[in-house]
């Protein structure tokens, strides 16, 4: 899959270095997510300890960009990559990834005033534009979930909240 996202700029690389645990491999994880996909959403397959390549790319990224309601400068670079993955791989059910984006959005309002000076308006604008592009697929994803189980309805509620965030309604 080719992506319209350019290689990371020096500023974006600096932001990616400001993540929860400072994993220097975060840019590689994101680039691999674009080319290989997010990995298995049905992870973990069974209880236990998993390391390295046993952990799907989406989980490795999420551990770096959100932790207990906190987001980081790296979040503003990673979420547009995730949005591109969702839009670029329509054959996959990305509901788990979309729910994580919603969780990030729920946290963003609390942290944006402190992070905006570090992140910069250009990156925030790109982030918001990526969220708005999700509006192309969210209605269909919501409808798919509404006709499912109780868990599916809960997912639909999360996706509706994400749709509201993408529309700028906080």
mmCIF file of N, CA, C and O in Angstrom, residues 63-119:
data_model
loop_
_atom_site.group_PDB
_atom_site.id
_atom_site.type_symbol
_atom_site.label_atom_id
_atom_site.label_comp_id
_atom_site.label_asym_id
_atom_site.label_seq_id
_atom_site.Cartn_x
_atom_site.Cartn_y
_atom_site.Cartn_z
ATOM 1 N N UNK A 63 0.874 1.809 23.050
ATOM 2 C CA UNK A 63 1.597 1.889 24.328
ATOM 3 C C UNK A 63 2.469 3.136 24.409
ATOM 4 O O UNK A 63 2.768 3.606 25.511
ATOM 5 N N UNK A 64 2.838 3.687 23.271
ATOM 6 C CA UNK A 64 3.697 4.869 23.247
ATOM 7 C C UNK A 64 2.922 6.182 23.216
ATOM 8 O O UNK A 64 3.451 7.218 23.608
ATOM 9 N N UNK A 65 1.676 6.157 22.724
ATOM 10 C CA UNK A 65 0.984 7.428 22.480
ATOM 11 C C UNK A 65 -0.171 7.713 23.435
ATOM 12 O O UNK A 65 -0.740 8.807 23.390
ATOM 13 N N UNK A 66 -0.534 6.770 24.287
ATOM 14 C CA UNK A 66 -1.607 6.974 25.258
ATOM 15 C C UNK A 66 -1.306 6.116 26.472
ATOM 16 O O UNK A 66 -0.954 4.941 26.339
ATOM 17 N N UNK A 67 -1.458 6.693 27.655
ATOM 18 C CA UNK A 67 -1.263 5.918 28.878
ATOM 19 C C UNK A 67 -2.108 6.531 29.983
ATOM 20 O O UNK A 67 -1.920 7.693 30.345
ATOM 21 N N UNK A 68 -3.055 5.782 30.482
ATOM 22 C CA UNK A 68 -3.908 6.188 31.599
ATOM 23 C C UNK A 68 -4.478 7.591 31.410
ATOM 24 O O UNK A 68 -4.464 8.417 32.316
ATOM 25 N N UNK A 69 -4.968 7.859 30.214
ATOM 26 C CA UNK A 69 -5.597 9.143 29.925
ATOM 27 C C UNK A 69 -4.650 10.242 29.498
ATOM 28 O O UNK A 69 -5.094 11.353 29.223
ATOM 29 N N UNK A 70 -3.377 9.957 29.438
ATOM 30 C CA UNK A 70 -2.402 10.961 28.996
ATOM 31 C C UNK A 70 -2.036 10.722 27.536
ATOM 32 O O UNK A 70 -1.917 9.576 27.096
ATOM 33 N N UNK A 71 -1.866 11.823 26.815
ATOM 34 C CA UNK A 71 -1.360 11.744 25.457
ATOM 35 C C UNK A 71 -0.051 12.529 25.411
ATOM 36 O O UNK A 71 0.280 13.254 26.356
ATOM 37 N N UNK A 72 0.667 12.395 24.303
ATOM 38 C CA UNK A 72 2.026 12.928 24.193
ATOM 39 C C UNK A 72 2.197 13.603 22.839
ATOM 40 O O UNK A 72 1.374 13.407 21.941
ATOM 41 N N UNK A 73 3.248 14.381 22.648
ATOM 42 C CA UNK A 73 3.473 14.969 21.324
ATOM 43 C C UNK A 73 3.458 13.913 20.215
ATOM 44 O O UNK A 73 2.942 14.167 19.121
ATOM 45 N N UNK A 74 3.981 12.739 20.481
ATOM 46 C CA UNK A 74 3.996 11.664 19.484
ATOM 47 C C UNK A 74 2.591 11.286 19.028
ATOM 48 O O UNK A 74 2.398 10.850 17.882
ATOM 49 N N UNK A 75 1.604 11.460 19.871
ATOM 50 C CA UNK A 75 0.219 11.114 19.536
ATOM 51 C C UNK A 75 -0.243 11.878 18.302
ATOM 52 O O UNK A 75 -0.963 11.338 17.459
ATOM 53 N N UNK A 76 0.179 13.135 18.198
ATOM 54 C CA UNK A 76 -0.264 13.984 17.094
ATOM 55 C C UNK A 76 0.322 13.560 15.748
ATOM 56 O O UNK A 76 -0.186 13.946 14.702
ATOM 57 N N UNK A 77 1.371 12.785 15.761
ATOM 58 C CA UNK A 77 1.950 12.256 14.522
ATOM 59 C C UNK A 77 1.392 10.863 14.247
ATOM 60 O O UNK A 77 1.127 10.512 13.094
ATOM 61 N N UNK A 78 1.173 10.089 15.274
ATOM 62 C CA UNK A 78 0.739 8.698 15.108
ATOM 63 C C UNK A 78 -0.713 8.569 14.667
ATOM 64 O O UNK A 78 -1.031 7.721 13.823
ATOM 65 N N UNK A 79 -1.608 9.354 15.226
ATOM 66 C CA UNK A 79 -3.031 9.199 14.899
ATOM 67 C C UNK A 79 -3.310 9.416 13.406
ATOM 68 O O UNK A 79 -4.052 8.627 12.811
ATOM 69 N N UNK A 80 -2.729 10.419 12.744
ATOM 70 C CA UNK A 80 -2.957 10.519 11.291
ATOM 71 C C UNK A 80 -2.471 9.289 10.520
ATOM 72 O O UNK A 80 -3.091 8.908 9.517
ATOM 73 N N UNK A 81 -1.421 8.651 10.986
ATOM 74 C CA UNK A 81 -0.967 7.414 10.345
ATOM 75 C C UNK A 81 -2.041 6.347 10.521
ATOM 76 O O UNK A 81 -2.401 5.645 9.574
ATOM 77 N N UNK A 82 -2.574 6.216 11.734
ATOM 78 C CA UNK A 82 -3.635 5.243 11.970
ATOM 79 C C UNK A 82 -4.851 5.539 11.084
ATOM 80 O O UNK A 82 -5.462 4.620 10.543
ATOM 81 N N UNK A 83 -5.211 6.807 10.954
ATOM 82 C CA UNK A 83 -6.354 7.166 10.102
ATOM 83 C C UNK A 83 -6.095 6.721 8.666
ATOM 84 O O UNK A 83 -6.996 6.194 7.999
ATOM 85 N N UNK A 84 -4.884 6.919 8.194
ATOM 86 C CA UNK A 84 -4.522 6.500 6.840
ATOM 87 C C UNK A 84 -4.615 4.983 6.698
ATOM 88 O O UNK A 84 -5.084 4.473 5.670
ATOM 89 N N UNK A 85 -4.210 4.248 7.705
ATOM 90 C CA UNK A 85 -4.298 2.789 7.676
ATOM 91 C C UNK A 85 -5.764 2.353 7.588
ATOM 92 O O UNK A 85 -6.117 1.479 6.790
ATOM 93 N N UNK A 86 -6.614 2.962 8.385
ATOM 94 C CA UNK A 86 -8.041 2.622 8.376
ATOM 95 C C UNK A 86 -8.641 2.893 6.997
ATOM 96 O O UNK A 86 -9.361 2.052 6.442
ATOM 97 N N UNK A 87 -8.332 4.039 6.434
ATOM 98 C CA UNK A 87 -8.893 4.406 5.132
ATOM 99 C C UNK A 87 -8.286 3.587 3.996
ATOM 100 O O UNK A 87 -8.959 3.283 3.007
ATOM 101 N N UNK A 88 -7.030 3.210 4.138
ATOM 102 C CA UNK A 88 -6.334 2.506 3.076
ATOM 103 C C UNK A 88 -6.540 1.003 3.068
ATOM 104 O O UNK A 88 -6.143 0.329 2.106
ATOM 105 N N UNK A 89 -7.126 0.456 4.108
ATOM 106 C CA UNK A 89 -7.370 -0.987 4.185
ATOM 107 C C UNK A 89 -8.839 -1.227 4.549
ATOM 108 O O UNK A 89 -9.163 -1.732 5.626
ATOM 109 N N UNK A 90 -9.734 -0.856 3.632
ATOM 110 C CA UNK A 90 -11.170 -0.939 3.949
ATOM 111 C C UNK A 90 -11.690 -2.358 4.136
ATOM 112 O O UNK A 90 -12.765 -2.543 4.712
ATOM 113 N N UNK A 91 -10.930 -3.350 3.687
ATOM 114 C CA UNK A 91 -11.384 -4.734 3.831
ATOM 115 C C UNK A 91 -11.299 -5.224 5.276
ATOM 116 O O UNK A 91 -11.915 -6.227 5.626
ATOM 117 N N UNK A 92 -10.550 -4.524 6.113
ATOM 118 C CA UNK A 92 -10.392 -4.939 7.512
ATOM 119 C C UNK A 92 -11.424 -4.252 8.403
ATOM 120 O O UNK A 92 -11.808 -3.109 8.149
ATOM 121 N N UNK A 93 -11.819 -4.930 9.463
ATOM 122 C CA UNK A 93 -12.661 -4.317 10.485
ATOM 123 C C UNK A 93 -11.733 -3.627 11.481
ATOM 124 O O UNK A 93 -11.128 -4.273 12.329
ATOM 125 N N UNK A 94 -11.634 -2.327 11.364
ATOM 126 C CA UNK A 94 -10.728 -1.545 12.202
ATOM 127 C C UNK A 94 -11.408 -0.990 13.454
ATOM 128 O O UNK A 94 -10.881 -0.062 14.071
ATOM 129 N N UNK A 95 -12.540 -1.536 13.831
ATOM 130 C CA UNK A 95 -13.246 -1.010 15.006
ATOM 131 C C UNK A 95 -12.363 -0.913 16.238
ATOM 132 O O UNK A 95 -12.421 0.100 16.949
ATOM 133 N N UNK A 96 -11.524 -1.904 16.541
ATOM 134 C CA UNK A 96 -10.659 -1.752 17.723
ATOM 135 C C UNK A 96 -9.733 -0.529 17.621
ATOM 136 O O UNK A 96 -9.544 0.197 18.599
ATOM 137 N N UNK A 97 -9.186 -0.281 16.450
ATOM 138 C CA UNK A 97 -8.301 0.868 16.272
ATOM 139 C C UNK A 97 -9.086 2.177 16.353
ATOM 140 O O UNK A 97 -8.637 3.145 16.977
ATOM 141 N N UNK A 98 -10.274 2.194 15.775
ATOM 142 C CA UNK A 98 -11.119 3.385 15.845
ATOM 143 C C UNK A 98 -11.527 3.686 17.289
ATOM 144 O O UNK A 98 -11.593 4.847 17.692
ATOM 145 N N UNK A 99 -11.785 2.640 18.065
ATOM 146 C CA UNK A 99 -12.112 2.850 19.480
ATOM 147 C C UNK A 99 -10.931 3.456 20.240
ATOM 148 O O UNK A 99 -11.111 4.299 21.121
ATOM 149 N N UNK A 100 -9.711 3.042 19.892
ATOM 150 C CA UNK A 100 -8.526 3.626 20.530
ATOM 151 C C UNK A 100 -8.371 5.091 20.145
ATOM 152 O O UNK A 100 -8.015 5.923 20.982
ATOM 153 N N UNK A 101 -8.647 5.413 18.890
ATOM 154 C CA UNK A 101 -8.593 6.819 18.467
ATOM 155 C C UNK A 101 -9.615 7.626 19.254
ATOM 156 O O UNK A 101 -9.339 8.748 19.685
ATOM 157 N N UNK A 102 -10.790 7.056 19.482
ATOM 158 C CA UNK A 102 -11.807 7.741 20.293
ATOM 159 C C UNK A 102 -11.304 7.960 21.711
ATOM 160 O O UNK A 102 -11.470 9.040 22.279
ATOM 161 N N UNK A 103 -10.675 6.967 22.279
ATOM 162 C CA UNK A 103 -10.121 7.099 23.634
ATOM 163 C C UNK A 103 -9.083 8.229 23.680
ATOM 164 O O UNK A 103 -9.046 9.017 24.622
ATOM 165 N N UNK A 104 -8.261 8.303 22.656
ATOM 166 C CA UNK A 104 -7.263 9.387 22.558
ATOM 167 C C UNK A 104 -7.977 10.732 22.473
ATOM 168 O O UNK A 104 -7.590 11.685 23.152
ATOM 169 N N UNK A 105 -9.023 10.806 21.663
ATOM 170 C CA UNK A 105 -9.770 12.059 21.525
ATOM 171 C C UNK A 105 -10.403 12.483 22.853
ATOM 172 O O UNK A 105 -10.462 13.667 23.160
ATOM 173 N N UNK A 106 -10.875 11.530 23.620
ATOM 174 C CA UNK A 106 -11.451 11.851 24.929
ATOM 175 C C UNK A 106 -10.398 12.476 25.838
ATOM 176 O O UNK A 106 -10.720 13.297 26.694
ATOM 177 N N UNK A 107 -9.147 12.094 25.666
ATOM 178 C CA UNK A 107 -8.057 12.628 26.484
ATOM 179 C C UNK A 107 -7.482 13.927 25.936
ATOM 180 O O UNK A 107 -6.912 14.721 26.677
ATOM 181 N N UNK A 108 -7.605 14.138 24.636
ATOM 182 C CA UNK A 108 -6.915 15.253 23.989
ATOM 183 C C UNK A 108 -7.343 16.613 24.528
ATOM 184 O O UNK A 108 -6.506 17.493 24.720
ATOM 185 N N UNK A 109 -8.611 16.796 24.803
ATOM 186 C CA UNK A 109 -9.085 18.095 25.274
ATOM 187 C C UNK A 109 -8.370 18.522 26.566
ATOM 188 O O UNK A 109 -8.047 19.683 26.753
ATOM 189 N N UNK A 110 -8.093 17.554 27.433
ATOM 190 C CA UNK A 110 -7.425 17.863 28.699
ATOM 191 C C UNK A 110 -5.965 18.249 28.516
ATOM 192 O O UNK A 110 -5.385 18.914 29.366
ATOM 193 N N UNK A 111 -5.344 17.800 27.433
ATOM 194 C CA UNK A 111 -3.901 17.981 27.269
ATOM 195 C C UNK A 111 -3.507 18.953 26.165
ATOM 196 O O UNK A 111 -2.343 19.348 26.096
ATOM 197 N N UNK A 112 -4.448 19.340 25.327
ATOM 198 C CA UNK A 112 -4.077 20.110 24.143
ATOM 199 C C UNK A 112 -3.442 21.460 24.469
ATOM 200 O O UNK A 112 -2.491 21.865 23.807
ATOM 201 N N UNK A 113 -3.916 22.144 25.485
ATOM 202 C CA UNK A 113 -3.345 23.468 25.772
ATOM 203 C C UNK A 113 -1.872 23.381 26.164
ATOM 204 O O UNK A 113 -1.085 24.253 25.795
ATOM 205 N N UNK A 114 -1.485 22.324 26.864
ATOM 206 C CA UNK A 114 -0.066 22.176 27.236
ATOM 207 C C UNK A 114 0.776 21.622 26.094
ATOM 208 O O UNK A 114 1.974 21.906 26.007
ATOM 209 N N UNK A 115 0.164 20.830 25.199
ATOM 210 C CA UNK A 115 0.921 20.212 24.116
ATOM 211 C C UNK A 115 0.984 21.076 22.855
ATOM 212 O O UNK A 115 1.921 20.947 22.068
ATOM 213 N N UNK A 116 0.006 21.946 22.644
ATOM 214 C CA UNK A 116 -0.058 22.737 21.409
ATOM 215 C C UNK A 116 1.220 23.529 21.127
ATOM 216 O O UNK A 116 1.702 23.524 19.993
ATOM 217 N N UNK A 117 1.816 24.197 22.117
ATOM 218 C CA UNK A 117 3.040 24.946 21.814
ATOM 219 C C UNK A 117 4.199 24.048 21.358
ATOM 220 O O UNK A 117 5.028 24.461 20.550
ATOM 221 N N UNK A 118 4.239 22.828 21.852
ATOM 222 C CA UNK A 118 5.299 21.889 21.473
ATOM 223 C C UNK A 118 5.014 21.296 20.095
ATOM 224 O O UNK A 118 5.895 21.196 19.248
ATOM 225 N N UNK A 119 3.774 20.910 19.881
ATOM 226 C CA UNK A 119 3.380 20.216 18.658
ATOM 227 C C UNK A 119 3.363 21.171 17.466
ATOM 228 O O UNK A 119 3.847 20.834 16.391
#
